[in-house]
Structure formats: structure tokens, C-alpha cells
Amino acid sequence: DRPRVYADANVPSGLVRFMREQLRWDVLCVMEHPDLRRARDVEHYRLAHQLRRTLVTLDRDYLDDRQFPPAQGSGVLVMAGPDERALAGLLARVDQHLFAGAPLPLDGRKLHAHPDWQP
């Protein structure tokens, strides 16, 4: 029942730890897999979909629907915030309102979550 996420290379390790320990998400972090660290964005997008995981990133490039069609993905969460503490707070809000108890809460959709985001 836990959210299954794919944290790309620009998600700080502290946030990965927060997702795992505080939110109890099932997190695949590409920085922990040497063969994935340098993969192109499109490869991360495809692999997240293949593994049935929501892609979590700070990279706004994933908001481009032409390059990353929502229907061809298992969900993308693009986060923006001034620092890691604010991003952790944002993740907690996203978890409370969208992710709790849903393995793929954004399947086929994208969410750009920022400090002013309202569920």
C-alpha cells in the first residue's frame, strides 16, 4: 500500500532518507545504483514507468508533456522549494493529501508541487 517512488539523481539524499524513514515510502534512488546515475532523463522516465514507480524529481524538464507524455508514465512529482527543509514539508503535505495508501497516486499524471501548492 505504500507509495512506490523513483528518486532521480537530483533528489538530495536527506530527502530520500525522509521519504523512507518518515513517510515510509518504497524509494528506489538512482544515486544508489551506479548504472543509473548518469542515465538520460528519458531513460529515467521509461524505467520509472516500467517499474511502476512515481518519478520524484526537482528537474522541471519533466513538466514538458511533449518530451514526457503523462499517459506514457506512471506519474511524476516535480518539486520546487528554497531548501531541503521546505521540500521535506512539501513532501509531507503531498503524502497527506495524495500519496497516503496509494502505490501509484499520480499514474498517468504530473504534479508540480511548490511552496504555494494547495491540494
PDB file of C-alpha atoms in Angstrom:
ATOM      1  CA  ASP A   1       0.000   0.000   0.000  1.00  0.00           C
ATOM      2  CA  ARG A   2       2.994   2.297   0.326  1.00  0.00           C
ATOM      3  CA  PRO A   3       3.794   4.754  -2.443  1.00  0.00           C
ATOM      4  CA  ARG A   4       6.448   3.386  -4.793  1.00  0.00           C
ATOM      5  CA  VAL A   5       8.764   6.130  -5.986  1.00  0.00           C
ATOM      6  CA  TYR A   6      11.774   6.530  -8.224  1.00  0.00           C
ATOM      7  CA  ALA A   7      14.009   9.342  -6.945  1.00  0.00           C
ATOM      8  CA  ASP A   8      16.162  10.721  -9.734  1.00  0.00           C
ATOM      9  CA  ALA A   9      19.740  11.950  -9.353  1.00  0.00           C
ATOM     10  CA  ASN A  10      18.894  15.494  -8.262  1.00  0.00           C
ATOM     11  CA  VAL A  11      16.850  14.490  -5.196  1.00  0.00           C
ATOM     12  CA  PRO A  12      19.082  15.156  -2.160  1.00  0.00           C
ATOM     13  CA  SER A  13      19.978  12.152  -0.032  1.00  0.00           C
ATOM     14  CA  GLY A  14      18.354  13.793   3.003  1.00  0.00           C
ATOM     15  CA  LEU A  15      15.019  13.830   1.162  1.00  0.00           C
ATOM     16  CA  VAL A  16      15.421  10.202   0.151  1.00  0.00           C
ATOM     17  CA  ARG A  17      16.009   9.358   3.809  1.00  0.00           C
ATOM     18  CA  PHE A  18      12.941  11.445   4.799  1.00  0.00           C
ATOM     19  CA  MET A  19      10.740   9.638   2.266  1.00  0.00           C
ATOM     20  CA  ARG A  20      11.905   6.254   3.539  1.00  0.00           C
ATOM     21  CA  GLU A  21      12.031   6.846   7.278  1.00  0.00           C
ATOM     22  CA  GLN A  22       9.345   9.443   7.955  1.00  0.00           C
ATOM     23  CA  LEU A  23       6.864   8.868   5.141  1.00  0.00           C
ATOM     24  CA  ARG A  24       7.548   5.119   4.864  1.00  0.00           C
ATOM     25  CA  TRP A  25       7.626   5.227   1.054  1.00  0.00           C
ATOM     26  CA  ASP A  26       9.268   2.496  -1.007  1.00  0.00           C
ATOM     27  CA  VAL A  27      12.052   4.511  -2.663  1.00  0.00           C
ATOM     28  CA  LEU A  28      14.388   3.466  -5.462  1.00  0.00           C
ATOM     29  CA  CYS A  29      17.146   6.096  -5.503  1.00  0.00           C
ATOM     30  CA  VAL A  30      19.203   6.211  -8.700  1.00  0.00           C
ATOM     31  CA  MET A  31      22.258   7.550  -6.845  1.00  0.00           C
ATOM     32  CA  GLU A  32      22.462   4.200  -5.064  1.00  0.00           C
ATOM     33  CA  HIS A  33      22.728   2.393  -8.412  1.00  0.00           C
ATOM     34  CA  PRO A  34      25.932   3.240 -10.318  1.00  0.00           C
ATOM     35  CA  ASP A  35      24.480   2.035 -13.634  1.00  0.00           C
ATOM     36  CA  LEU A  36      21.570   4.522 -13.345  1.00  0.00           C
ATOM     37  CA  ARG A  37      23.373   7.640 -12.082  1.00  0.00           C
ATOM     38  CA  ARG A  38      24.242   9.047 -15.479  1.00  0.00           C
ATOM     39  CA  ALA A  39      21.170   7.907 -17.390  1.00  0.00           C
ATOM     40  CA  ARG A  40      19.341  10.483 -19.500  1.00  0.00           C
ATOM     41  CA  ASP A  41      16.034  11.887 -18.280  1.00  0.00           C
ATOM     42  CA  VAL A  42      14.071   9.938 -20.883  1.00  0.00           C
ATOM     43  CA  GLU A  43      15.646   6.704 -19.619  1.00  0.00           C
ATOM     44  CA  HIS A  44      14.655   7.524 -16.039  1.00  0.00           C
ATOM     45  CA  TYR A  45      11.117   8.293 -17.223  1.00  0.00           C
ATOM     46  CA  ARG A  46      10.825   4.982 -19.061  1.00  0.00           C
ATOM     47  CA  LEU A  47      12.352   2.955 -16.249  1.00  0.00           C
ATOM     48  CA  ALA A  48      10.101   4.528 -13.601  1.00  0.00           C
ATOM     49  CA  HIS A  49       7.114   3.553 -15.747  1.00  0.00           C
ATOM     50  CA  GLN A  50       8.450   0.055 -16.381  1.00  0.00           C
ATOM     51  CA  LEU A  51       8.998  -0.439 -12.624  1.00  0.00           C
ATOM     52  CA  ARG A  52       5.567   1.072 -11.813  1.00  0.00           C
ATOM     53  CA  ARG A  53       7.029   3.868  -9.670  1.00  0.00           C
ATOM     54  CA  THR A  54       6.189   7.561  -9.415  1.00  0.00           C
ATOM     55  CA  LEU A  55       9.154   9.625 -10.590  1.00  0.00           C
ATOM     56  CA  VAL A  56      10.147  12.178  -7.926  1.00  0.00           C
ATOM     57  CA  THR A  57      12.453  14.967  -9.063  1.00  0.00           C
ATOM     58  CA  LEU A  58      13.489  18.604  -8.781  1.00  0.00           C
ATOM     59  CA  ASP A  59      14.023  18.746 -12.562  1.00  0.00           C
ATOM     60  CA  ARG A  60      11.396  20.922 -14.244  1.00  0.00           C
ATOM     61  CA  ASP A  61      12.263  19.399 -17.651  1.00  0.00           C
ATOM     62  CA  TYR A  62       9.839  16.573 -16.787  1.00  0.00           C
ATOM     63  CA  LEU A  63       6.959  19.070 -16.992  1.00  0.00           C
ATOM     64  CA  ASP A  64       7.352  19.119 -20.797  1.00  0.00           C
ATOM     65  CA  ASP A  65       4.430  16.950 -21.928  1.00  0.00           C
ATOM     66  CA  ARG A  66       5.803  16.660 -25.464  1.00  0.00           C
ATOM     67  CA  GLN A  67       9.023  15.065 -24.288  1.00  0.00           C
ATOM     68  CA  PHE A  68       7.462  13.230 -21.327  1.00  0.00           C
ATOM     69  CA  PRO A  69       3.825  12.417 -22.205  1.00  0.00           C
ATOM     70  CA  PRO A  70       1.831  11.852 -18.990  1.00  0.00           C
ATOM     71  CA  ALA A  71      -0.045   8.881 -20.453  1.00  0.00           C
ATOM     72  CA  GLN A  72       3.272   7.104 -21.035  1.00  0.00           C
ATOM     73  CA  GLY A  73       4.407   7.430 -17.421  1.00  0.00           C
ATOM     74  CA  SER A  74       3.375   6.160 -14.025  1.00  0.00           C
ATOM     75  CA  GLY A  75       3.287   9.661 -12.559  1.00  0.00           C
ATOM     76  CA  VAL A  76       5.733  12.487 -11.966  1.00  0.00           C
ATOM     77  CA  LEU A  77       6.139  14.680  -8.906  1.00  0.00           C
ATOM     78  CA  VAL A  78       8.260  17.741  -9.710  1.00  0.00           C
ATOM     79  CA  MET A  79       9.125  19.612  -6.523  1.00  0.00           C
ATOM     80  CA  ALA A  80      10.392  23.143  -6.008  1.00  0.00           C
ATOM     81  CA  GLY A  81      11.435  24.793  -2.772  1.00  0.00           C
ATOM     82  CA  PRO A  82      14.088  27.049  -1.281  1.00  0.00           C
ATOM     83  CA  ASP A  83      15.831  24.356   0.773  1.00  0.00           C
ATOM     84  CA  GLU A  84      15.705  20.741   1.885  1.00  0.00           C
ATOM     85  CA  ARG A  85      13.594  21.531   4.957  1.00  0.00           C
ATOM     86  CA  ALA A  86      10.917  23.209   2.825  1.00  0.00           C
ATOM     87  CA  LEU A  87      10.989  20.296   0.376  1.00  0.00           C
ATOM     88  CA  ALA A  88      10.500  17.820   3.228  1.00  0.00           C
ATOM     89  CA  GLY A  89       7.485  19.814   4.412  1.00  0.00           C
ATOM     90  CA  LEU A  90       6.135  19.810   0.887  1.00  0.00           C
ATOM     91  CA  LEU A  91       6.587  16.034   0.637  1.00  0.00           C
ATOM     92  CA  ALA A  92       4.704  15.600   3.909  1.00  0.00           C
ATOM     93  CA  ARG A  93       1.773  17.631   2.510  1.00  0.00           C
ATOM     94  CA  VAL A  94       1.797  15.659  -0.730  1.00  0.00           C
ATOM     95  CA  ASP A  95       1.839  12.438   1.272  1.00  0.00           C
ATOM     96  CA  GLN A  96      -1.067  13.521   3.448  1.00  0.00           C
ATOM     97  CA  HIS A  97      -3.271  14.679   0.577  1.00  0.00           C
ATOM     98  CA  LEU A  98      -2.333  12.395  -2.328  1.00  0.00           C
ATOM     99  CA  PHE A  99       0.114   9.601  -1.596  1.00  0.00           C
ATOM    100  CA  ALA A 100      -1.088   8.016   1.658  1.00  0.00           C
ATOM    101  CA  GLY A 101      -2.100   4.450   0.959  1.00  0.00           C
ATOM    102  CA  ALA A 102      -1.691   4.699  -2.818  1.00  0.00           C
ATOM    103  CA  PRO A 103       1.165   2.876  -4.567  1.00  0.00           C
ATOM    104  CA  LEU A 104       0.797   4.996  -7.757  1.00  0.00           C
ATOM    105  CA  PRO A 105      -1.200   8.103  -6.828  1.00  0.00           C
ATOM    106  CA  LEU A 106      -0.201  10.097  -9.928  1.00  0.00           C
ATOM    107  CA  ASP A 107      -0.423   7.311 -12.504  1.00  0.00           C
ATOM    108  CA  GLY A 108      -0.574   8.975 -15.927  1.00  0.00           C
ATOM    109  CA  ARG A 109      -0.387  12.471 -14.406  1.00  0.00           C
ATOM    110  CA  LYS A 110       2.095  15.076 -13.259  1.00  0.00           C
ATOM    111  CA  LEU A 111       2.175  17.347 -10.241  1.00  0.00           C
ATOM    112  CA  HIS A 112       4.349  20.432  -9.891  1.00  0.00           C
ATOM    113  CA  ALA A 113       4.471  20.937  -6.124  1.00  0.00           C
ATOM    114  CA  HIS A 114       5.954  24.178  -4.791  1.00  0.00           C
ATOM    115  CA  PRO A 115       5.663  26.102  -1.502  1.00  0.00           C
ATOM    116  CA  ASP A 116       2.337  27.702  -2.587  1.00  0.00           C
ATOM    117  CA  TRP A 117       0.839  24.374  -3.733  1.00  0.00           C
ATOM    118  CA  GLN A 118      -2.679  23.738  -2.488  1.00  0.00           C
ATOM    119  CA  PRO A 119      -4.211  20.252  -2.675  1.00  0.00           C
TER     120      PRO A 119
END
